[in-house]
Short mmCIF file of C-alpha atoms in Angstrom, two decimals:
data_model
loop_
_atom_site.label_atom_id
_atom_site.label_comp_id
_atom_site.label_asym_id
_atom_site.label_seq_id
_atom_site.Cartn_x
_atom_site.Cartn_y
_atom_site.Cartn_z
CA UNK A 293 -14.12 -25.26 5.68
CA UNK A 294 -12.92 -22.78 3.08
CA UNK A 295 -9.30 -22.56 2.07
CA UNK A 296 -8.91 -19.27 3.89
CA UNK A 297 -10.35 -20.77 7.02
CA UNK A 298 -8.24 -23.87 6.73
CA UNK A 299 -5.14 -21.80 6.22
CA UNK A 300 -5.92 -19.54 9.12
CA UNK A 301 -6.78 -22.35 11.47
CA UNK A 302 -3.75 -24.43 10.59
CA UNK A 303 -1.29 -21.62 10.49
CA UNK A 304 1.99 -21.31 12.25
CA UNK A 305 4.70 -19.27 10.58
CA UNK A 306 6.98 -22.26 10.31
CA UNK A 307 4.81 -24.94 8.81
CA UNK A 308 3.86 -23.22 5.59
CA UNK A 309 5.95 -22.39 2.55
CA UNK A 310 5.79 -19.18 0.57
CA UNK A 311 3.98 -19.24 -2.71
CA UNK A 312 3.04 -16.80 -5.40
CA UNK A 313 -0.17 -18.61 -6.04
CA UNK A 314 -2.67 -21.09 -4.81
CA UNK A 315 -0.29 -22.62 -2.33
CA UNK A 316 -2.11 -25.93 -2.09
CA UNK A 317 -1.07 -26.92 -5.60
CA UNK A 318 2.50 -25.84 -4.97
CA UNK A 319 2.90 -24.00 -8.26
CA UNK A 320 2.78 -20.37 -9.07
CA UNK A 321 -0.69 -19.13 -9.95
CA UNK A 322 0.74 -16.27 -11.93
CA UNK A 323 3.60 -18.19 -13.51
CA UNK A 324 6.21 -15.93 -11.95
CA UNK A 325 9.70 -17.47 -12.12
CA UNK A 326 10.85 -19.10 -8.94
CA UNK A 327 14.00 -16.98 -8.69
CA UNK A 328 11.84 -13.88 -8.74
CA UNK A 329 9.82 -15.19 -5.79
CA UNK A 330 13.03 -15.65 -3.87
CA UNK A 331 14.30 -12.24 -4.95
CA UNK A 332 11.09 -10.47 -3.83
CA UNK A 333 11.15 -12.30 -0.54
CA UNK A 334 14.76 -11.47 0.26
CA UNK A 335 14.59 -7.88 -1.01
CA UNK A 336 11.55 -7.17 1.11
CA UNK A 337 13.14 -8.71 4.19
CA UNK A 338 16.12 -6.43 3.72
CA UNK A 339 14.04 -3.31 3.10
CA UNK A 340 11.81 -4.08 6.07
CA UNK A 341 14.88 -4.46 8.28
CA UNK A 342 14.42 -8.14 9.08
CA UNK A 343 17.81 -8.86 7.64
CA UNK A 344 20.01 -6.03 8.93
CA UNK A 345 23.01 -4.35 7.25
CA UNK A 346 26.09 -6.55 7.30
CA UNK A 347 24.10 -9.61 8.33
CA UNK A 348 24.96 -12.77 6.37
CA UNK A 349 22.29 -14.32 4.18
CA UNK A 350 21.63 -18.05 4.46
CA UNK A 351 24.16 -20.03 2.43
CA UNK A 352 23.29 -21.21 -1.07
CA UNK A 353 22.75 -24.74 0.12
CA UNK A 354 20.61 -23.59 3.05
CA UNK A 355 18.43 -21.67 0.62
CA UNK A 356 18.14 -24.55 -1.84
CA UNK A 357 16.93 -26.69 1.06
CA UNK A 358 14.66 -24.09 2.68
CA UNK A 359 12.88 -22.98 -0.46
CA UNK A 360 13.11 -26.20 -2.48
CA UNK A 361 14.81 -24.48 -5.40
CA UNK A 362 17.94 -25.17 -7.42
CA UNK A 363 21.32 -23.55 -6.89
CA UNK A 364 20.91 -21.76 -10.25
CA UNK A 365 17.70 -20.20 -8.96
CA UNK A 366 19.37 -19.03 -5.76
CA UNK A 367 22.18 -17.47 -7.78
CA UNK A 368 19.80 -15.65 -10.13
CA UNK A 369 18.00 -14.21 -7.12
CA UNK A 370 21.32 -13.14 -5.57
CA UNK A 371 22.41 -11.57 -8.88
CA UNK A 372 19.30 -9.48 -8.88
CA UNK A 373 19.80 -8.39 -5.27
CA UNK A 374 23.41 -7.50 -5.99
CA UNK A 375 22.36 -5.46 -9.05
CA UNK A 376 20.10 -3.43 -6.80
CA UNK A 377 22.87 -2.95 -4.22
CA UNK A 378 20.94 -4.79 -1.56
CA UNK A 379 23.53 -7.52 -0.96
CA UNK A 380 27.26 -7.84 -1.31
CA UNK A 381 28.48 -11.10 -2.82
CA UNK A 382 31.81 -12.58 -1.99
CA UNK A 383 33.34 -15.46 -3.88
CA UNK A 384 33.53 -18.52 -1.65
CA UNK A 385 31.85 -16.78 1.28
CA UNK A 386 28.29 -16.02 2.29
CA UNK A 387 26.58 -13.06 0.74
CA UNK A 388 25.69 -10.38 3.24
CA UNK A 389 23.25 -7.49 3.39
CA UNK A 390 24.79 -4.28 2.03
CA UNK A 391 25.37 -1.37 4.43
CA UNK A 392 22.40 0.93 4.57
CA UNK A 393 22.37 3.83 2.21
CA UNK A 394 21.38 7.15 3.66
CA UNK A 395 18.05 7.17 5.39
CA UNK A 396 15.18 7.85 3.02
CA UNK A 397 14.21 11.49 3.24
CA UNK A 398 11.56 12.10 5.89
CA UNK A 399 7.94 12.23 4.79
CA UNK A 400 7.10 15.51 3.18
CA UNK A 401 4.16 16.29 5.39
CA UNK A 402 1.93 15.11 8.20
CA UNK A 403 -1.37 13.99 6.78
CA UNK A 404 -3.00 15.29 3.63
CA UNK A 405 -0.39 16.52 1.20
CA UNK A 406 -2.67 19.22 -0.16
CA UNK A 407 -2.30 21.07 3.14
CA UNK A 408 1.34 21.51 2.24
CA UNK A 409 0.44 22.51 -1.28
CA UNK A 410 -2.01 25.10 -0.04
CA UNK A 411 0.68 26.73 2.04
CA UNK A 412 2.86 27.00 -1.05
CA UNK A 413 5.52 24.63 0.31
CA UNK A 414 4.79 22.23 -2.41
CA UNK A 415 6.18 20.11 -5.06
CA UNK A 416 5.52 21.19 -8.62
CA UNK A 417 2.76 19.59 -10.68
CA UNK A 418 2.58 18.33 -14.24
CA UNK A 419 -0.97 18.49 -15.48
CA UNK A 420 -1.06 15.49 -17.79
CA UNK A 421 -4.68 15.71 -18.85
CA UNK A 422 -7.58 18.06 -18.14
CA UNK A 423 -11.04 18.02 -19.64
CA UNK A 424 -14.55 16.57 -19.64
CA UNK A 425 -14.71 12.81 -19.50
CA UNK A 426 -17.02 9.98 -18.44
CA UNK A 427 -15.37 8.78 -15.22
CA UNK A 428 -14.88 5.31 -13.79
CA UNK A 429 -17.74 3.52 -12.11
CA UNK A 430 -16.13 4.16 -8.71
CA UNK A 431 -16.17 7.88 -9.38
CA UNK A 432 -19.77 7.81 -10.66
CA UNK A 433 -20.84 6.05 -7.47
CA UNK A 434 -18.88 8.28 -5.15
CA UNK A 435 -20.32 11.40 -6.80
CA UNK A 436 -23.83 9.86 -6.98
CA UNK A 437 -24.17 10.66 -10.67
CA UNK A 438 -26.19 9.07 -13.46
CA UNK A 439 -24.19 6.56 -15.51
CA UNK A 440 -22.23 8.16 -18.35
CA UNK A 441 -22.33 11.65 -16.87
CA UNK A 442 -19.25 13.57 -17.92
CA UNK A 443 -17.08 15.04 -15.15
CA UNK A 444 -14.16 17.42 -15.27
CA UNK A 445 -11.08 15.28 -14.86
CA UNK A 446 -7.58 16.39 -13.96
CA UNK A 447 -4.72 13.89 -14.17
CA UNK A 448 -1.66 15.14 -12.34
CA UNK A 449 1.82 14.10 -11.52
CA UNK A 450 3.48 15.70 -8.49
CA UNK A 451 7.24 16.02 -8.41
CA UNK A 452 9.66 16.73 -5.60
CA UNK A 453 13.24 17.61 -6.55
CA UNK A 454 12.29 16.81 -10.15
CA UNK A 455 11.36 13.22 -9.24
CA UNK A 456 7.71 12.13 -9.47
CA UNK A 457 6.14 10.80 -6.30
CA UNK A 458 2.38 11.12 -6.76
CA UNK A 459 -0.08 10.41 -9.57
CA UNK A 460 -3.65 11.66 -9.08
CA UNK A 461 -6.93 11.62 -10.90
CA UNK A 462 -9.42 14.19 -9.69
CA UNK A 463 -13.05 14.05 -10.89
CA UNK A 464 -15.24 17.11 -10.33
CA UNK A 465 -19.03 16.83 -10.63
CA UNK A 466 -20.55 18.93 -13.45
CA UNK A 467 -22.40 21.40 -11.21
CA UNK A 468 -19.16 22.20 -9.37
CA UNK A 469 -16.68 22.05 -12.21
CA UNK A 470 -17.66 25.09 -14.28
CA UNK A 471 -15.00 27.46 -12.89
CA UNK A 472 -12.25 24.99 -13.83
CA UNK A 473 -12.74 24.98 -17.57
CA UNK A 474 -10.76 28.14 -18.28
CA UNK A 475 -8.26 28.28 -15.42
CA UNK A 476 -4.62 27.36 -15.92
CA UNK A 477 -4.19 24.89 -13.06
CA UNK A 478 -0.51 25.37 -12.31
CA UNK A 479 0.58 23.81 -9.02
CA UNK A 480 -2.51 24.59 -6.93
CA UNK A 481 -4.86 21.81 -5.84
CA UNK A 482 -8.13 21.63 -7.78
CA UNK A 483 -10.05 22.34 -4.57
CA UNK A 484 -8.11 25.57 -4.01
CA UNK A 485 -9.12 26.79 -7.48
CA UNK A 486 -12.75 25.96 -6.72
CA UNK A 487 -12.63 27.70 -3.34
CA UNK A 488 -11.27 30.85 -4.97
CA UNK A 489 -14.33 30.72 -7.25
CA UNK A 490 -16.67 30.50 -4.24
CA UNK A 491 -17.05 26.76 -3.65
CA UNK A 492 -17.28 25.71 0.00
CA UNK A 493 -16.12 22.24 1.07
CA UNK A 494 -17.42 20.93 4.36
CA UNK A 495 -15.73 17.58 4.84
CA UNK A 496 -14.25 14.58 3.09
CA UNK A 497 -14.23 10.82 3.45
CA UNK A 498 -10.80 9.41 2.89
CA UNK A 499 -9.43 5.90 2.79
CA UNK A 500 -5.84 4.77 2.50
CA UNK A 501 -4.98 1.44 0.94
CA UNK A 502 -2.31 -0.30 -1.13
CA UNK A 503 -2.30 -1.38 -4.76
CA UNK A 504 0.08 -2.71 -7.40
CA UNK A 505 1.43 -0.21 -9.93
CA UNK A 506 -0.08 -0.44 -13.40
CA UNK A 507 0.01 1.82 -16.37
CA UNK A 508 -0.16 4.72 -17.02
CA UNK A 509 0.64 5.51 -13.38
CA UNK A 510 3.62 3.12 -13.30
CA UNK A 511 5.28 4.82 -16.26
CA UNK A 512 4.49 8.29 -14.96
CA UNK A 513 5.89 7.50 -11.51
CA UNK A 514 8.91 5.70 -12.96
CA UNK A 515 8.31 2.44 -11.10
CA UNK A 516 8.11 -1.14 -12.40
CA UNK A 517 4.67 -2.64 -13.01
CA UNK A 518 3.70 -4.63 -9.96
CA UNK A 519 5.42 -2.37 -7.42
CA UNK A 520 3.58 -1.51 -4.23
CA UNK A 521 1.93 1.94 -4.23
CA UNK A 522 -0.02 3.76 -1.54
CA UNK A 523 -3.55 4.41 -2.78
CA UNK A 524 -5.57 7.26 -1.30
CA UNK A 525 -9.21 7.79 -2.25
CA UNK A 526 -11.14 10.86 -1.18
CA UNK A 527 -14.66 12.15 -1.67
CA UNK A 528 -15.17 15.83 -0.90
CA UNK A 529 -18.61 17.12 0.17
CA UNK A 530 -19.98 20.62 -0.24
CA UNK A 531 -21.75 22.70 2.42
CA UNK A 532 -25.02 20.82 1.72
CA UNK A 533 -23.34 17.46 2.19
CA UNK A 534 -23.40 16.65 -1.54
CA UNK A 535 -20.37 14.82 -2.98
CA UNK A 536 -18.58 17.06 -5.50
CA UNK A 537 -15.02 15.87 -5.93
CA UNK A 538 -13.68 12.33 -6.06
CA UNK A 539 -10.00 11.65 -6.32
CA UNK A 540 -7.68 8.68 -6.43
CA UNK A 541 -4.02 9.36 -5.69
CA UNK A 542 -1.15 6.92 -5.92
CA UNK A 543 2.08 7.52 -4.04
CA UNK A 544 5.48 5.91 -4.28
CA UNK A 545 6.15 4.48 -0.81
CA UNK A 546 9.87 5.28 -1.10
CA UNK A 547 9.01 8.97 -1.52
CA UNK A 548 5.96 9.54 0.64
CA UNK A 549 4.04 8.07 3.50
CA UNK A 550 0.91 9.21 5.23
CA UNK A 551 2.15 10.44 8.56
CA UNK A 552 -0.07 11.42 11.45
CA UNK A 553 0.07 11.90 15.19
CA UNK A 554 -2.37 10.17 17.49
CA UNK A 555 -3.18 11.22 21.02
CA UNK A 556 -4.34 8.77 23.68
CA UNK A 557 -7.66 9.83 25.17
CA UNK A 558 -7.67 8.05 28.48
CA UNK A 559 -10.39 9.96 30.31
CA UNK A 560 -12.75 6.99 30.04
CA UNK A 561 -12.42 3.38 31.15
CA UNK A 562 -11.63 2.49 27.55
CA UNK A 563 -8.89 4.76 26.22
CA UNK A 564 -8.96 5.39 22.46
CA UNK A 565 -6.62 6.81 19.85
CA UNK A 566 -7.59 10.12 18.36
CA UNK A 567 -6.15 11.78 15.26
CA UNK A 568 -4.55 15.14 15.99
CA UNK B 34 19.84 14.54 -16.35
CA UNK B 35 18.96 11.44 -14.37
CA UNK B 36 16.65 8.80 -15.74
CA UNK B 37 13.95 9.80 -13.28
CA UNK B 38 14.22 13.39 -14.34
CA UNK B 39 14.25 12.55 -18.02
CA UNK B 40 11.21 10.35 -17.55
CA UNK B 41 9.34 12.96 -15.61
CA UNK B 42 10.17 15.78 -17.99
CA UNK B 43 9.36 13.83 -21.11
CA UNK B 44 6.28 12.10 -19.82
CA UNK B 45 2.88 11.95 -21.30
CA UNK B 46 0.78 8.90 -20.55
CA UNK B 47 0.66 8.00 -24.22
CA UNK B 48 4.27 8.08 -25.33
CA UNK B 49 5.69 5.57 -22.87
CA UNK B 50 5.27 1.82 -22.72
CA UNK B 51 4.76 -0.21 -19.61
CA UNK B 52 7.69 -2.12 -18.26
CA UNK B 53 8.48 -4.26 -15.25
CA UNK B 54 12.02 -2.99 -15.24
CA UNK B 55 14.39 -0.38 -16.52
CA UNK B 56 12.09 0.72 -19.30
CA UNK B 57 14.80 2.21 -21.48
CA UNK B 58 16.24 -1.18 -22.35
CA UNK B 59 12.81 -2.58 -23.08
CA UNK B 60 13.33 -5.77 -21.11
CA UNK B 61 12.16 -6.82 -17.74
CA UNK B 62 14.60 -6.02 -14.93
CA UNK B 63 13.13 -8.72 -12.78
CA UNK B 64 12.66 -11.26 -15.55
CA UNK B 65 8.91 -11.45 -15.07
CA UNK B 66 7.18 -13.08 -18.06
CA UNK B 67 5.60 -10.70 -20.50
CA UNK B 68 2.16 -12.28 -20.19
CA UNK B 69 2.27 -11.63 -16.45
CA UNK B 70 2.94 -7.94 -17.10
CA UNK B 71 -0.11 -7.81 -19.28
CA UNK B 72 -2.15 -9.77 -16.79
CA UNK B 73 -1.21 -7.47 -13.89
CA UNK B 74 -1.97 -4.44 -15.97
CA UNK B 75 -5.39 -5.63 -17.09
CA UNK B 76 -6.39 -7.07 -13.70
CA UNK B 77 -5.55 -3.85 -11.94
CA UNK B 78 -7.45 -1.78 -14.51
CA UNK B 79 -10.50 -3.93 -13.88
CA UNK B 80 -10.17 -3.82 -10.06
CA UNK B 81 -9.61 -0.07 -10.13
CA UNK B 82 -12.72 0.38 -12.26
CA UNK B 83 -11.01 1.74 -15.35
CA UNK B 84 -12.46 -1.09 -17.37
CA UNK B 85 -16.05 -1.39 -16.17
CA UNK B 86 -18.25 -4.52 -15.87
CA UNK B 87 -19.43 -5.73 -19.28
CA UNK B 88 -17.00 -3.48 -21.11
CA UNK B 89 -15.15 -5.21 -23.98
CA UNK B 90 -11.41 -5.60 -23.72
CA UNK B 91 -9.27 -4.57 -26.68
CA UNK B 92 -9.17 -7.32 -29.33
CA UNK B 93 -6.26 -9.75 -29.40
CA UNK B 94 -4.74 -8.02 -32.39
CA UNK B 95 -5.16 -4.59 -30.80
CA UNK B 96 -3.34 -5.87 -27.74
CA UNK B 97 -0.53 -7.47 -29.73
CA UNK B 98 -0.03 -4.12 -31.44
CA UNK B 99 -0.42 -1.94 -28.36
CA UNK B 100 1.87 -3.90 -26.08
CA UNK B 101 4.24 -5.31 -28.65
CA UNK B 102 3.58 -8.89 -27.57
CA UNK B 103 2.63 -12.10 -29.35
CA UNK B 104 -0.86 -13.51 -29.63
CA UNK B 105 0.20 -16.43 -27.41
CA UNK B 106 1.15 -13.94 -24.71
CA UNK B 107 -2.19 -12.15 -24.97
CA UNK B 108 -4.02 -15.45 -24.67
CA UNK B 109 -2.01 -16.52 -21.62
CA UNK B 110 -2.86 -13.23 -19.94
CA UNK B 111 -6.55 -13.67 -20.81
CA UNK B 112 -6.50 -17.25 -19.49
CA UNK B 113 -5.23 -15.96 -16.20
CA UNK B 114 -7.88 -13.24 -16.02
CA UNK B 115 -10.59 -15.77 -16.86
CA UNK B 116 -9.31 -18.12 -14.16
CA UNK B 117 -9.74 -15.33 -11.63
CA UNK B 118 -13.24 -14.54 -12.89
CA UNK B 119 -12.23 -11.06 -13.97
CA UNK B 120 -13.08 -11.48 -17.66
CA UNK B 121 -15.50 -13.55 -19.69
CA UNK B 122 -14.07 -15.07 -22.86
CA UNK B 123 -16.21 -15.81 -25.86
CA UNK B 124 -15.01 -17.80 -28.83
CA UNK B 125 -14.74 -15.59 -31.90
CA UNK B 126 -15.78 -12.46 -30.00
CA UNK B 127 -14.05 -9.96 -27.78
CA UNK B 128 -13.48 -10.81 -24.18
CA UNK B 129 -15.33 -8.56 -21.80
CA UNK B 130 -15.03 -7.61 -18.15
CA UNK B 131 -17.04 -9.92 -15.89
CA UNK B 132 -20.03 -8.49 -13.99
CA UNK B 133 -19.01 -7.20 -10.60
CA UNK B 134 -19.20 -9.54 -7.71
CA UNK B 135 -20.75 -8.20 -4.58
CA UNK B 136 -19.16 -5.08 -3.24
CA UNK B 137 -16.25 -5.78 -0.93
CA UNK B 138 -17.39 -5.52 2.65
CA UNK B 139 -17.07 -2.01 4.03
CA UNK B 140 -13.98 -1.16 6.06
CA UNK B 141 -14.22 -2.47 9.59
CA UNK B 142 -13.50 0.77 11.30
CA UNK B 143 -12.65 4.41 10.94
CA UNK B 144 -9.00 4.91 11.74
CA UNK B 145 -6.97 2.85 14.17
CA UNK B 146 -8.30 -0.65 14.36
CA UNK B 147 -7.33 -1.00 18.01
CA UNK B 148 -10.09 1.47 18.90
CA UNK B 149 -12.52 -1.14 17.68
CA UNK B 150 -10.68 -3.86 19.55
CA UNK B 151 -10.76 -1.86 22.76
CA UNK B 152 -14.52 -1.55 22.52
CA UNK B 153 -14.76 -5.31 22.21
CA UNK B 154 -16.17 -5.20 18.69
CA UNK B 155 -13.16 -6.93 17.43
CA UNK B 156 -11.87 -9.65 15.36
CA UNK B 157 -10.25 -12.54 17.19
CA UNK B 158 -6.49 -12.82 17.45
CA UNK B 159 -4.04 -15.68 17.01
CA UNK B 160 -0.92 -15.02 19.03
CA UNK B 161 1.69 -16.64 16.85
CA UNK B 162 4.74 -15.81 18.92
CA UNK B 163 5.40 -14.03 22.20
CA UNK B 164 8.67 -13.62 24.04
CA UNK B 165 11.92 -11.77 24.45
CA UNK B 166 13.84 -11.14 21.27
CA UNK B 167 16.39 -8.79 19.72
CA UNK B 168 14.24 -6.69 17.38
CA UNK B 169 14.90 -5.30 13.91
CA UNK B 170 17.07 -2.23 13.47
CA UNK B 171 13.94 -0.16 12.71
CA UNK B 172 12.48 -1.14 16.09
CA UNK B 173 15.77 -0.48 17.92
CA UNK B 174 15.89 3.00 16.40
CA UNK B 175 12.25 3.79 17.05
CA UNK B 176 12.60 2.73 20.69
CA UNK B 177 15.99 4.48 21.03
CA UNK B 178 17.61 1.35 22.48
CA UNK B 179 21.20 0.13 22.48
CA UNK B 180 21.91 -2.38 19.69
CA UNK B 181 21.05 -5.96 20.60
CA UNK B 182 18.73 -5.02 23.47
CA UNK B 183 16.01 -7.64 23.82
CA UNK B 184 12.41 -6.46 23.63
CA UNK B 185 9.18 -8.27 24.33
CA UNK B 186 7.75 -9.18 20.94
CA UNK B 187 4.23 -10.24 20.11
CA UNK B 188 3.45 -11.54 16.62
CA UNK B 189 -0.26 -11.59 15.96
CA UNK B 190 -2.69 -12.49 13.29
CA UNK B 191 -6.13 -10.84 13.39
CA UNK B 192 -9.09 -12.64 11.86
CA UNK B 193 -12.54 -11.48 10.88
CA UNK B 194 -15.13 -14.13 10.08
CA UNK B 195 -12.35 -16.69 10.42
CA UNK B 196 -10.33 -15.07 7.61
CA UNK B 197 -7.03 -13.37 8.43
CA UNK B 198 -6.72 -9.71 7.53
CA UNK B 199 -3.90 -8.30 9.65
CA UNK B 200 -0.44 -9.45 10.69
CA UNK B 201 1.33 -7.43 13.37
CA UNK B 202 4.63 -7.38 15.18
CA UNK B 203 4.62 -5.41 18.40
CA UNK B 204 7.91 -4.65 20.19
CA UNK B 205 7.74 -3.42 23.77
CA UNK B 206 10.81 -1.80 25.38
CA UNK B 207 12.23 -3.71 28.38
CA UNK B 208 11.29 -1.15 31.05
CA UNK B 209 7.67 -1.22 29.91
CA UNK B 210 7.27 -4.90 29.03
CA UNK B 211 7.48 -6.53 32.44
CA UNK B 212 3.72 -6.88 33.03
CA UNK B 213 3.36 -8.77 29.74
CA UNK B 214 5.50 -11.76 30.55
CA UNK B 215 2.86 -13.69 32.46
CA UNK B 216 -0.40 -12.47 30.94
CA UNK B 217 -2.40 -14.57 28.48
CA UNK B 218 -2.86 -12.02 25.70
CA UNK B 219 -6.14 -13.23 24.25
CA UNK B 220 -7.73 -10.75 21.86
CA UNK B 221 -6.85 -7.52 23.66
CA UNK B 222 -4.28 -5.13 22.21
CA UNK B 223 -0.90 -5.19 23.92
CA UNK B 224 -1.34 -1.54 24.92
CA UNK B 225 -4.60 -2.36 26.71
CA UNK B 226 -2.83 -5.01 28.80
CA UNK B 227 -0.12 -2.49 29.68
CA UNK B 228 -2.68 0.18 30.59
CA UNK B 229 -4.41 -2.25 32.94
CA UNK B 230 -1.04 -2.69 34.62
CA UNK B 231 -0.66 1.07 35.08
CA UNK B 232 1.18 2.17 31.91
CA UNK B 233 0.10 5.56 30.54
CA UNK B 234 0.46 6.30 26.82
CA UNK B 235 0.48 9.94 25.80
CA UNK B 236 0.66 9.90 22.02
CA UNK B 237 1.87 7.97 19.00
CA UNK B 238 3.52 8.69 15.68
CA UNK B 239 1.96 6.68 12.91
CA UNK B 240 2.73 6.31 9.24
CA UNK B 241 0.80 4.41 6.59
CA UNK B 242 2.54 3.02 3.56
CA UNK B 243 2.42 0.11 1.12
CA UNK B 244 4.66 -2.92 0.78
CA UNK B 245 4.86 -6.22 -1.08
CA UNK B 246 3.84 -9.34 0.83
CA UNK B 247 6.69 -11.60 1.89
CA UNK B 248 6.93 -14.47 4.30
CA UNK B 249 5.95 -15.24 6.98
CA UNK B 250 3.27 -12.56 6.69
CA UNK B 251 2.21 -13.69 3.20
CA UNK B 252 1.56 -17.26 4.36
CA UNK B 253 -0.17 -16.13 7.52
CA UNK B 254 -2.45 -13.73 5.62
CA UNK B 255 -3.09 -16.27 2.85
CA UNK B 256 -1.94 -13.99 0.01
CA UNK B 257 0.58 -14.65 -2.78
CA UNK B 258 4.10 -13.32 -2.34
CA UNK B 259 4.36 -9.97 -4.07
CA UNK B 260 0.78 -8.89 -3.33
CA UNK B 261 0.19 -5.31 -2.23
CA UNK B 262 -0.28 -4.88 1.53
CA UNK B 263 -1.02 -1.81 3.62
CA UNK B 264 1.82 -1.22 6.05
CA UNK B 265 1.22 0.74 9.24
CA UNK B 266 4.05 1.64 11.59
CA UNK B 267 3.46 3.16 14.98
CA UNK B 268 5.64 4.33 17.84
CA UNK B 269 3.84 4.85 21.15
CA UNK B 270 5.21 7.30 23.71
CA UNK B 271 4.71 7.23 27.48
CA UNK B 272 3.72 10.18 29.69
CA UNK B 273 7.35 11.40 29.72
CA UNK B 274 7.55 11.32 25.93
CA UNK B 275 9.76 8.23 25.87
CA UNK B 276 9.12 5.70 23.07
CA UNK B 277 7.91 2.40 24.58
CA UNK B 278 6.11 0.41 21.93
CA UNK B 279 6.92 0.02 18.24
CA UNK B 280 4.68 -1.93 15.94
CA UNK B 281 4.48 -2.84 12.29
CA UNK B 282 1.12 -4.05 11.04
CA UNK B 283 0.33 -5.39 7.59
CA UNK B 284 -3.25 -5.40 6.27
CA UNK B 285 -4.82 -7.12 3.29
CA UNK B 286 -6.24 -4.27 1.17
CA UNK B 287 -9.21 -6.42 0.15
CA UNK B 288 -10.20 -6.77 3.83
CA UNK B 289 -9.28 -3.49 5.42
CA UNK B 290 -8.51 0.10 4.59
CA UNK B 291 -7.62 3.01 6.81
CA UNK B 292 -10.71 5.15 6.73
CA UNK B 293 -10.96 8.63 8.20
CA UNK B 294 -13.05 11.73 7.96
CA UNK B 295 -11.51 15.11 7.26
CA UNK B 296 -13.12 18.45 7.98
CA UNK B 297 -12.34 21.57 5.99
CA UNK B 298 -11.16 24.37 8.22
CA UNK B 299 -11.85 27.44 6.14
CA UNK B 300 -11.66 30.17 8.78
CA UNK B 301 -8.37 31.44 7.37
CA UNK B 302 -7.32 32.61 3.94
CA UNK B 303 -5.79 29.20 3.38
CA UNK B 304 -8.25 26.46 4.26
CA UNK B 305 -6.74 23.17 5.44
CA UNK B 306 -7.89 19.59 5.94
CA UNK B 307 -8.10 18.43 9.53
CA UNK B 308 -8.50 14.86 10.80
CA UNK B 309 -11.64 14.36 12.82
#
């Protein structure tokens, strides 16, 4: 039985302790300080609404018992939470979850953000880099190119109210990219520039995932390394079904989410969700 | 000018150093060890394909210079990468990126995973908890309930090939939940049980985001605290447009991604992406 299987089979939410690492050995695989584990755990519970505004946190001694950590560790974690205005500490009393700040602004758009951009409702762009470049292996595969083929690459930061929320790398296959070389890109999506020059897109494959922030995206987006980011990958196909554009976009989850409406198609015996 | 604005305005990917914290002060807000910063950064670059298989990493002295860290720190980061089979270390020579392991298995499904489940192609479920419970504030708001109203809550782990990939909490409003109390849930989605009992869903609002793993989801999914997870939130509406079900699902990004196909609607002057 593999570890994953063993874990899954034996799991109940109460009989297993949190760990940053290999669990079984009881120490942190990545060497992250224990207080930071506790801080991440509590901060996420608050942000996800599992500990509500005004609710008391467990007492220091409850936490030392529950997590098997020292009182110093608990206090360091609470300091960090207080610094981020997530909890309110009171001498001699239990800390409690801070009142909620204003609701985060609603998502900018339903679905693909470039729809919004196309309609001119968009955030401004900073074009950080443009030019010919050998792309990543993922891009080479998505565009079905020979290894070491140069593509036209655009690295962009999107801002809303002067705050960055999206970092994208767009790779355009050589046969499609020619019109881009001499155009000032401004705020318009790369695809819109290509369409103005006669390119016809038919469809795109898109997947949405999550990743940890690393540089240079972390710096550009103004988030700490190791933060959660939404990762969207898209391959755009031309009228002949050939892949022409591959892009990877990273979004700050506090500024953007991929919102969509589903309709329930219940005509059949087995109703299904459908994107609208 | 706020820090975010200053950062955005002054940014180029080359003139700013990575940081886990407030950047400007040059120290880590969360107290994460420096070697871990470097490890996260390098591991993500490798996973995202920016450093390709077989490619040499910068030399130890290049890294000490580039990241302003000691040689000991660089070595600790490399040890960690080697332990995870991401790099190959060679005495006296540069470390290089390990050959790629087999491609991660393709995403299980296009779009909502419960479509797959409905068609019986699904992963098995472990029903970790079921019963009446006062839900989180987010759920109360989504379901437009009075504070402290109990909902029927189902906490589920989904497994594929015996390995967990999804952790969900489903909250059903009291007026809708009655049929659930006495049904063994098995593998079927909660909505399918309700539909069998006569409930009619009309549509759902869904948003996809990213979050950091915390307990009990982290333990259940077998991932370290602080890992990136895909977060999907959905509110299901009945035939009268009343919200009845609210769910939050967390997915391991190495096991699942939200895949969809877009078509390009170019009939108008301003072509748009459309979900298909």
